Amino acid sequence: MLLRTAAPRPLRRWVPVLFLLALLVGACSPEHYAQTALRPLSDFAKIGDDIQTTTIWWAFGVFVLVEGALLYAIFRFRGKPDDPEPQQVHGNTAIEIVWTVIPALILAAIAVPTVKGIFETSARPPADALKVEVIGHQWWWEFRYPDLNLTTANEVHIPVGQTVSFRMGTADVVHSFWPPRFAGKRDVFPNRETRLWFKAEAAGEYPGQCAEFCGIQHGRMAFRVKAQTPEEFQTWVSHMQTLGPKPPPAAEAPTAGDSVQVASAGASLRQAGASQDPQYATGEKLFQAKGCVGCHSLTAFNAPKGMIGPNLADVGARSYIGAGSFKNTDETLARWIQNPQAMKVGVLMPNLGVTAEEAKSLVGYLRAHQ
Ligand code: CUA
């Protein structure tokens, strides 16, 4: 109502357009989109972001100048109905040289930082970088820490402030490793190693995604990057190194001074508590009987290589299951165990005919692994 009386007619016509424009610009805000490349959190990601920002500013300048000149020409030289035919011209060497040289200079200004960025992000990582091996599988990610002798899946823990050097490959088809807050995409290939490194600048949990079509569940081949302070990361490493498949017999109680045995005792005591739970004991039996053990290892330290399914040593502590697809709750885990094919069609884990009661026990058993 106010608009109808206050705004002059030509201005009113623009109100819906401005409204839509505001909506569009609002939708571009990265605040509510975790999987954005527009808020870089590492040295690698900042190199790409700087190049993008530089390019956008050049494009913006060109847009303003070209569209400005166009609008000026439209209004300044608008013809009237009784104007004579304008003078016909063809070719102008000076103008053609100018509009060839200027774009060439602009492209050079964009090319220099781009090429520099390509070399910087392809350079060798520093010698003190933390090594992580990434293996793509249909449709999940395996992460190995060769120097720490640890294996995990779908959630990669990294320390903030230290360069992490990823050496990547695949167990089957081509995938693409993409942690958008930290780095650009890097395809992973069979029989060929690709590399990627970055230094995370902020702790937190961030999403990652397979970015190359790799089969029916490509969209559900996500992962999480858990960036931790160096202290938190060290605690996680020490803890993971204690994770074994089952509590050793009580007779194998540790002797003081033996750090390896003390470490495994931490796990055994914790899991011994869990093993009092009848759910845990039943779940442990089912894990063998239903054949889970054939595809999944429950050992993080010195884990067997070449397992078909994701390592589950710390599955109880993970944020998601099904490669970043479903929140890790007892309810989703039980549903998954009973009918993975319904939750992720085509996933390589078959339905094993697990009853609701059995699933509950298996959840109890797996939940203790964290
Ligand atoms: Cu793996 Cu797409």
GROMACS .gro file of C-alpha atoms and ligand atoms in nm:
model
  372
    1MET     CA    1   0.000   0.000   0.000
    2LEU     CA    2   0.275   0.235   0.103
    3LEU     CA    3   0.466   0.149  -0.214
    4ARG     CA    4   0.164   0.218  -0.429
    5THR     CA    5   0.131   0.575  -0.301
    6ALA     CA    6   0.496   0.659  -0.231
    7ALA     CA    7   0.698   0.500  -0.513
    8PRO     CA    8   0.678   0.647  -0.860
    9ARG     CA    9   0.552   0.404  -1.124
   10PRO     CA   10   0.884   0.322  -1.304
   11LEU     CA   11   1.054   0.247  -0.969
   12ARG     CA   12   0.770   0.017  -0.861
   13ARG     CA   13   0.832  -0.206  -1.159
   14TRP     CA   14   1.177  -0.287  -1.025
   15VAL     CA   15   1.061  -0.393  -0.678
   16PRO     CA   16   0.996  -0.763  -0.765
   17VAL     CA   17   1.325  -0.778  -0.958
   18LEU     CA   18   1.519  -0.630  -0.666
   19PHE     CA   19   1.340  -0.868  -0.429
   20LEU     CA   20   1.439  -1.171  -0.639
   21LEU     CA   21   1.795  -1.039  -0.668
   22ALA     CA   22   1.816  -1.001  -0.289
   23LEU     CA   23   1.691  -1.360  -0.248
   24LEU     CA   24   1.949  -1.483  -0.498
   25VAL     CA   25   2.234  -1.297  -0.329
   26GLY     CA   26   2.112  -1.420   0.012
   27ALA     CA   27   2.117  -1.780  -0.116
   28CYS     CA   28   2.484  -1.735  -0.204
   29SER     CA   29   2.579  -1.691   0.162
   30PRO     CA   30   2.822  -1.968   0.260
   31GLU     CA   31   2.712  -1.955   0.626
   32HIS     CA   32   2.459  -2.239   0.605
   33TYR     CA   33   2.645  -2.459   0.360
   34ALA     CA   34   2.911  -2.667   0.527
   35GLN     CA   35   3.033  -2.809   0.198
   36THR     CA   36   3.148  -2.477   0.059
   37ALA     CA   37   3.476  -2.393  -0.108
   38LEU     CA   38   3.416  -2.023  -0.041
   39ARG     CA   39   3.543  -2.026   0.317
   40PRO     CA   40   3.893  -2.176   0.288
   41LEU     CA   41   4.053  -2.324   0.598
   42SER     CA   42   4.396  -2.425   0.472
   43ASP     CA   43   4.697  -2.292   0.283
   44PHE     CA   44   4.600  -2.498  -0.024
   45ALA     CA   45   4.240  -2.381  -0.025
   46LYS     CA   46   4.348  -2.017   0.020
   47ILE     CA   47   4.566  -2.033  -0.291
   48GLY     CA   48   4.264  -2.142  -0.496
   49ASP     CA   49   4.038  -1.891  -0.327
   50ASP     CA   50   4.281  -1.604  -0.397
   51ILE     CA   51   4.293  -1.696  -0.766
   52GLN     CA   52   3.915  -1.711  -0.780
   53THR     CA   53   3.877  -1.375  -0.605
   54THR     CA   54   4.132  -1.213  -0.838
   55THR     CA   55   3.949  -1.353  -1.142
   56ILE     CA   56   3.609  -1.238  -1.015
   57TRP     CA   57   3.736  -0.883  -0.959
   58TRP     CA   58   3.879  -0.869  -1.310
   59ALA     CA   59   3.551  -1.004  -1.448
   60PHE     CA   60   3.355  -0.751  -1.241
   61GLY     CA   61   3.568  -0.462  -1.372
   62VAL     CA   62   3.524  -0.579  -1.732
   63PHE     CA   63   3.149  -0.620  -1.678
   64VAL     CA   64   3.108  -0.269  -1.537
   65LEU     CA   65   3.317  -0.105  -1.812
   66VAL     CA   66   3.160  -0.298  -2.103
   67GLU     CA   67   2.800  -0.276  -1.981
   68GLY     CA   68   2.855   0.088  -1.880
   69ALA     CA   69   2.984   0.172  -2.229
   70LEU     CA   70   2.693  -0.017  -2.382
   71LEU     CA   71   2.431   0.164  -2.172
   72TYR     CA   72   2.601   0.498  -2.241
   73ALA     CA   73   2.594   0.432  -2.616
   74ILE     CA   74   2.229   0.321  -2.605
   75PHE     CA   75   2.112   0.638  -2.431
   76ARG     CA   76   2.362   0.891  -2.570
   77PHE     CA   77   2.323   0.790  -2.936
   78ARG     CA   78   1.959   0.682  -2.936
   79GLY     CA   79   1.809   0.758  -3.278
   80LYS     CA   80   1.491   0.955  -3.333
   81PRO     CA   81   1.226   0.853  -3.590
   82ASP     CA   82   1.319   1.128  -3.837
   83ASP     CA   83   1.702   1.094  -3.803
   84PRO     CA   84   1.892   1.039  -4.131
   85GLU     CA   85   2.073   0.710  -4.196
   86PRO     CA   86   2.393   0.709  -3.979
   87GLN     CA   87   2.732   0.714  -4.148
   88GLN     CA   88   2.835   0.355  -4.237
   89VAL     CA   89   3.188   0.255  -4.133
   90HIS     CA   90   3.384  -0.066  -4.151
   91GLY     CA   91   3.694  -0.150  -3.949
   92ASN     CA   92   3.904   0.070  -3.723
   93THR     CA   93   4.263  -0.047  -3.678
   94ALA     CA   94   4.327   0.154  -3.361
   95ILE     CA   95   4.015   0.022  -3.182
   96GLU     CA   96   4.082  -0.335  -3.292
   97ILE     CA   97   4.437  -0.320  -3.155
   98VAL     CA   98   4.305  -0.178  -2.826
   99TRP     CA   99   4.038  -0.446  -2.781
  100THR     CA  100   4.287  -0.719  -2.859
  101VAL     CA  101   4.567  -0.591  -2.637
  102ILE     CA  102   4.354  -0.509  -2.331
  103PRO     CA  103   4.194  -0.859  -2.301
  104ALA     CA  104   4.537  -1.016  -2.362
  105LEU     CA  105   4.678  -0.815  -2.070
  106ILE     CA  106   4.383  -0.908  -1.847
  107LEU     CA  107   4.424  -1.278  -1.932
  108ALA     CA  108   4.795  -1.250  -1.853
  109ALA     CA  109   4.710  -1.091  -1.517
  110ILE     CA  110   4.487  -1.389  -1.441
  111ALA     CA  111   4.724  -1.650  -1.587
  112VAL     CA  112   5.027  -1.548  -1.379
  113PRO     CA  113   4.870  -1.620  -1.035
  114THR     CA  114   4.691  -1.927  -1.177
  115VAL     CA  115   5.010  -2.089  -1.306
  116LYS     CA  116   5.190  -1.991  -0.985
  117GLY     CA  117   4.907  -2.155  -0.785
  118ILE     CA  118   4.928  -2.473  -0.994
  119PHE     CA  119   5.300  -2.502  -0.920
  120GLU     CA  120   5.255  -2.418  -0.550
  121THR     CA  121   4.982  -2.679  -0.498
  122SER     CA  122   5.177  -2.943  -0.694
  123ALA     CA  123   5.500  -2.888  -0.501
  124ARG     CA  124   5.636  -3.153  -0.265
  125PRO     CA  125   5.502  -3.134   0.091
  126PRO     CA  126   5.747  -3.051   0.371
  127ALA     CA  127   5.945  -3.340   0.519
  128ASP     CA  128   5.766  -3.321   0.855
  129ALA     CA  129   5.423  -3.368   0.696
  130LEU     CA  130   5.193  -3.629   0.845
  131LYS     CA  131   5.147  -3.906   0.589
  132VAL     CA  132   4.798  -4.039   0.520
  133GLU     CA  133   4.718  -4.300   0.257
  134VAL     CA  134   4.375  -4.263   0.101
  135ILE     CA  135   4.213  -4.560  -0.074
  136GLY     CA  136   3.885  -4.509  -0.255
  137HIS     CA  137   3.636  -4.797  -0.254
  138GLN     CA  138   3.286  -4.827  -0.397
  139TRP     CA  139   3.150  -4.643  -0.192
  140TRP     CA  140   3.361  -4.549   0.107
  141TRP     CA  141   3.704  -4.417   0.196
  142GLU     CA  142   3.987  -4.600   0.370
  143PHE     CA  143   4.249  -4.394   0.556
  144ARG     CA  144   4.584  -4.534   0.665
  145TYR     CA  145   4.854  -4.362   0.869
  146PRO     CA  146   5.168  -4.558   0.768
  147ASP     CA  147   5.399  -4.395   1.025
  148LEU     CA  148   5.149  -4.452   1.307
  149ASN     CA  149   5.042  -4.797   1.182
  150LEU     CA  150   4.675  -4.699   1.207
  151THR     CA  151   4.377  -4.763   0.982
  152THR     CA  152   4.035  -4.605   0.988
  153ALA     CA  153   3.750  -4.539   0.748
  154ASN     CA  154   3.531  -4.252   0.632
  155GLU     CA  155   3.650  -4.011   0.903
  156VAL     CA  156   4.003  -3.881   0.869
  157HIS     CA  157   4.156  -3.719   1.178
  158ILE     CA  158   4.423  -3.456   1.114
  159PRO     CA  159   4.617  -3.216   1.336
  160VAL     CA  160   4.573  -2.841   1.291
  161GLY     CA  161   4.893  -2.651   1.203
  162GLN     CA  162   5.080  -2.948   1.055
  163THR     CA  163   5.087  -3.024   0.683
  164VAL     CA  164   4.911  -3.349   0.600
  165SER     CA  165   5.034  -3.530   0.291
  166PHE     CA  166   4.774  -3.756   0.129
  167ARG     CA  167   4.893  -4.029  -0.108
  168MET     CA  168   4.594  -4.166  -0.286
  169GLY     CA  169   4.477  -4.459  -0.490
  170THR     CA  170   4.169  -4.674  -0.542
  171ALA     CA  171   4.072  -5.035  -0.486
  172ASP     CA  172   3.833  -5.036  -0.782
  173VAL     CA  173   3.719  -4.752  -1.012
  174VAL     CA  174   3.818  -4.386  -1.042
  175HIS     CA  175   3.700  -4.166  -0.755
  176SER     CA  176   3.783  -3.808  -0.660
  177PHE     CA  177   3.886  -3.698  -0.313
  178TRP     CA  178   3.742  -3.358  -0.225
  179PRO     CA  179   3.752  -3.189   0.116
  180PRO     CA  180   3.614  -2.851  -0.004
  181ARG     CA  181   3.713  -2.643   0.300
  182PHE     CA  182   4.075  -2.761   0.270
  183ALA     CA  183   4.162  -2.837  -0.091
  184GLY     CA  184   4.052  -2.881  -0.449
  185LYS     CA  185   3.948  -3.210  -0.601
  186ARG     CA  186   4.204  -3.480  -0.677
  187ASP     CA  187   4.104  -3.785  -0.878
  188VAL     CA  188   4.227  -4.122  -0.755
  189PHE     CA  189   4.318  -4.389  -1.009
  190PRO     CA  190   4.396  -4.761  -1.013
  191ASN     CA  191   4.769  -4.834  -1.033
  192ARG     CA  192   4.867  -4.470  -1.013
  193GLU     CA  193   4.934  -4.258  -0.708
  194THR     CA  194   4.802  -3.904  -0.684
  195ARG     CA  195   4.903  -3.664  -0.411
  196LEU     CA  196   4.747  -3.382  -0.219
  197TRP     CA  197   4.862  -3.190   0.083
  198PHE     CA  198   4.731  -2.908   0.299
  199LYS     CA  199   4.776  -2.755   0.641
  200ALA     CA  200   4.447  -2.714   0.829
  201GLU     CA  201   4.406  -2.383   1.010
  202ALA     CA  202   4.099  -2.445   1.225
  203ALA     CA  203   3.979  -2.734   1.438
  204GLY     CA  204   3.635  -2.875   1.371
  205GLU     CA  205   3.447  -3.139   1.174
  206TYR     CA  206   3.406  -3.074   0.803
  207PRO     CA  207   3.244  -3.266   0.518
  208GLY     CA  208   3.418  -3.419   0.218
  209GLN     CA  209   3.276  -3.589  -0.088
  210CYS     CA  210   3.368  -3.812  -0.378
  211ALA     CA  211   3.357  -3.579  -0.676
  212GLU     CA  212   3.382  -3.821  -0.968
  213PHE     CA  213   3.093  -4.040  -1.074
  214CYS     CA  214   3.183  -4.391  -0.959
  215GLY     CA  215   2.863  -4.591  -0.963
  216ILE     CA  216   2.513  -4.598  -0.823
  217GLN     CA  217   2.609  -4.472  -0.476
  218HIS     CA  218   2.859  -4.206  -0.585
  219GLY     CA  219   2.642  -3.947  -0.410
  220ARG     CA  220   2.671  -4.135  -0.080
  221MET     CA  221   3.049  -4.163  -0.091
  222ALA     CA  222   3.117  -3.888   0.156
  223PHE     CA  223   3.366  -3.857   0.440
  224ARG     CA  224   3.437  -3.634   0.738
  225VAL     CA  225   3.754  -3.441   0.811
  226LYS     CA  226   3.805  -3.414   1.186
  227ALA     CA  227   4.065  -3.141   1.234
  228GLN     CA  228   4.198  -3.146   1.589
  229THR     CA  229   4.445  -2.947   1.797
  230PRO     CA  230   4.785  -3.124   1.806
  231GLU     CA  231   4.713  -3.240   2.163
  232GLU     CA  232   4.370  -3.379   2.075
  233PHE     CA  233   4.516  -3.549   1.770
  234GLN     CA  234   4.792  -3.708   1.978
  235THR     CA  235   4.531  -3.833   2.226
  236TRP     CA  236   4.331  -3.981   1.938
  237VAL     CA  237   4.642  -4.153   1.798
  238SER     CA  238   4.735  -4.300   2.137
  239HIS     CA  239   4.379  -4.417   2.186
  240MET     CA  240   4.351  -4.569   1.838
  241GLN     CA  241   4.675  -4.758   1.892
  242THR     CA  242   4.504  -4.940   2.179
  243LEU     CA  243   4.208  -5.057   1.971
  244GLY     CA  244   4.213  -5.431   1.926
  245PRO     CA  245   3.953  -5.683   1.821
  246LYS     CA  246   3.861  -5.828   2.160
  247PRO     CA  247   3.968  -5.813   2.523
  248PRO     CA  248   4.258  -6.048   2.592
  249PRO     CA  249   4.211  -6.312   2.862
  250ALA     CA  250   4.248  -6.184   3.220
  251ALA     CA  251   4.567  -6.387   3.258
  252GLU     CA  252   4.739  -6.148   3.018
  253ALA     CA  253   4.724  -5.856   3.258
  254PRO     CA  254   4.999  -5.603   3.178
  255THR     CA  255   5.321  -5.576   3.367
  256ALA     CA  256   5.435  -5.229   3.465
  257GLY     CA  257   5.695  -5.075   3.236
  258ASP     CA  258   5.583  -5.245   2.917
  259SER     CA  259   5.429  -4.961   2.722
  260VAL     CA  260   5.278  -5.177   2.448
  261GLN     CA  261   5.107  -5.402   2.700
  262VAL     CA  262   4.994  -5.103   2.906
  263ALA     CA  263   4.848  -4.953   2.592
  264SER     CA  264   4.653  -5.266   2.502
  265ALA     CA  265   4.545  -5.293   2.864
  266GLY     CA  266   4.367  -4.958   2.829
  267ALA     CA  267   4.153  -5.107   2.558
  268SER     CA  268   4.111  -5.439   2.728
  269LEU     CA  269   3.992  -5.279   3.053
  270ARG     CA  270   3.750  -5.057   2.871
  271GLN     CA  271   3.620  -5.339   2.659
  272ALA     CA  272   3.625  -5.581   2.950
  273GLY     CA  273   3.369  -5.350   3.112
  274ALA     CA  274   3.164  -5.362   2.796
  275SER     CA  275   3.201  -5.738   2.772
  276GLN     CA  276   3.011  -5.777   3.103
  277ASP     CA  277   2.712  -5.655   2.903
  278PRO     CA  278   2.523  -5.962   2.771
  279GLN     CA  279   2.436  -5.758   2.459
  280TYR     CA  280   2.811  -5.724   2.392
  281ALA     CA  281   2.882  -6.094   2.435
  282THR     CA  282   2.592  -6.193   2.207
  283GLY     CA  283   2.694  -5.926   1.956
  284GLU     CA  284   3.049  -6.052   1.956
  285LYS     CA  285   2.931  -6.405   1.872
  286LEU     CA  286   2.698  -6.273   1.602
  287PHE     CA  287   2.979  -6.068   1.449
  288GLN     CA  288   3.157  -6.399   1.385
  289ALA     CA  289   2.853  -6.612   1.306
  290LYS     CA  290   2.695  -6.372   1.057
  291GLY     CA  291   3.021  -6.337   0.869
  292CYS     CA  292   3.075  -5.964   0.947
  293VAL     CA  293   3.428  -6.053   1.046
  294GLY     CA  294   3.506  -6.163   0.689
  295CYS     CA  295   3.480  -5.806   0.556
  296HIS     CA  296   3.535  -5.577   0.856
  297SER     CA  297   3.838  -5.549   1.082
  298LEU     CA  298   3.794  -5.422   1.439
  299THR     CA  299   4.165  -5.347   1.475
  300ALA     CA  300   4.289  -4.993   1.421
  301PHE     CA  301   4.653  -5.063   1.506
  302ASN     CA  302   4.843  -5.286   1.266
  303ALA     CA  303   4.517  -5.363   1.088
  304PRO     CA  304   4.502  -5.625   0.813
  305LYS     CA  305   4.519  -5.481   0.461
  306GLY     CA  306   4.284  -5.554   0.174
  307MET     CA  307   3.962  -5.589   0.374
  308ILE     CA  308   3.650  -5.553   0.158
  309GLY     CA  309   3.450  -5.345   0.407
  310PRO     CA  310   3.538  -5.037   0.613
  311ASN     CA  311   3.750  -5.077   0.926
  312LEU     CA  312   3.518  -5.061   1.230
  313ALA     CA  313   3.770  -5.026   1.516
  314ASP     CA  314   3.623  -4.693   1.629
  315VAL     CA  315   3.283  -4.719   1.461
  316GLY     CA  316   3.105  -4.645   1.791
  317ALA     CA  317   3.264  -4.300   1.802
  318ARG     CA  318   3.203  -4.197   1.443
  319SER     CA  319   2.962  -3.918   1.356
  320TYR     CA  320   2.817  -4.095   1.053
  321ILE     CA  321   2.772  -4.442   0.909
  322GLY     CA  322   2.742  -4.554   0.549
  323ALA     CA  323   3.027  -4.322   0.438
  324GLY     CA  324   2.890  -3.993   0.566
  325SER     CA  325   2.533  -4.086   0.475
  326PHE     CA  326   2.346  -4.135   0.803
  327LYS     CA  327   2.394  -3.998   1.154
  328ASN     CA  328   2.550  -4.266   1.371
  329THR     CA  329   2.269  -4.348   1.612
  330ASP     CA  330   2.170  -4.686   1.757
  331GLU     CA  331   1.856  -4.669   1.545
  332THR     CA  332   2.030  -4.606   1.209
  333LEU     CA  333   2.306  -4.856   1.291
  334ALA     CA  334   2.045  -5.126   1.369
  335ARG     CA  335   1.854  -5.048   1.049
  336TRP     CA  336   2.178  -5.062   0.852
  337ILE     CA  337   2.280  -5.399   0.997
  338GLN     CA  338   1.938  -5.545   0.915
  339ASN     CA  339   1.890  -5.401   0.570
  340PRO     CA  340   2.184  -5.208   0.422
  341GLN     CA  341   2.040  -5.251   0.072
  342ALA     CA  342   1.734  -5.048   0.167
  343MET     CA  343   1.947  -4.762   0.303
  344LYS     CA  344   2.211  -4.755   0.029
  345VAL     CA  345   2.090  -4.942  -0.278
  346GLY     CA  346   2.364  -5.144  -0.444
  347VAL     CA  347   2.608  -5.120  -0.150
  348LEU     CA  348   2.845  -5.415  -0.153
  349MET     CA  349   2.729  -5.527   0.195
  350PRO     CA  350   2.453  -5.785   0.143
  351ASN     CA  351   2.149  -5.826   0.363
  352LEU     CA  352   2.255  -6.096   0.608
  353GLY     CA  353   1.915  -6.192   0.749
  354VAL     CA  354   1.980  -6.029   1.086
  355THR     CA  355   1.672  -6.008   1.310
  356ALA     CA  356   1.581  -5.693   1.506
  357GLU     CA  357   1.691  -5.863   1.829
  358GLU     CA  358   2.025  -5.968   1.678
  359ALA     CA  359   2.077  -5.620   1.536
  360LYS     CA  360   2.033  -5.478   1.886
  361SER     CA  361   2.311  -5.703   2.015
  362LEU     CA  362   2.538  -5.616   1.724
  363VAL     CA  363   2.478  -5.245   1.786
  364GLY     CA  364   2.571  -5.298   2.152
  365TYR     CA  365   2.890  -5.474   2.043
  366LEU     CA  366   2.986  -5.216   1.780
  367ARG     CA  367   2.899  -4.922   2.005
  368ALA     CA  368   3.160  -5.047   2.251
  369HIS     CA  369   3.420  -5.005   1.976
  370GLN     CA  370   3.511  -4.643   2.010
  371CUA    CU1  371   3.353  -4.252  -0.555
  371CUA    CU2  372   3.213  -4.104  -0.676
   0.00000   0.00000   0.00000
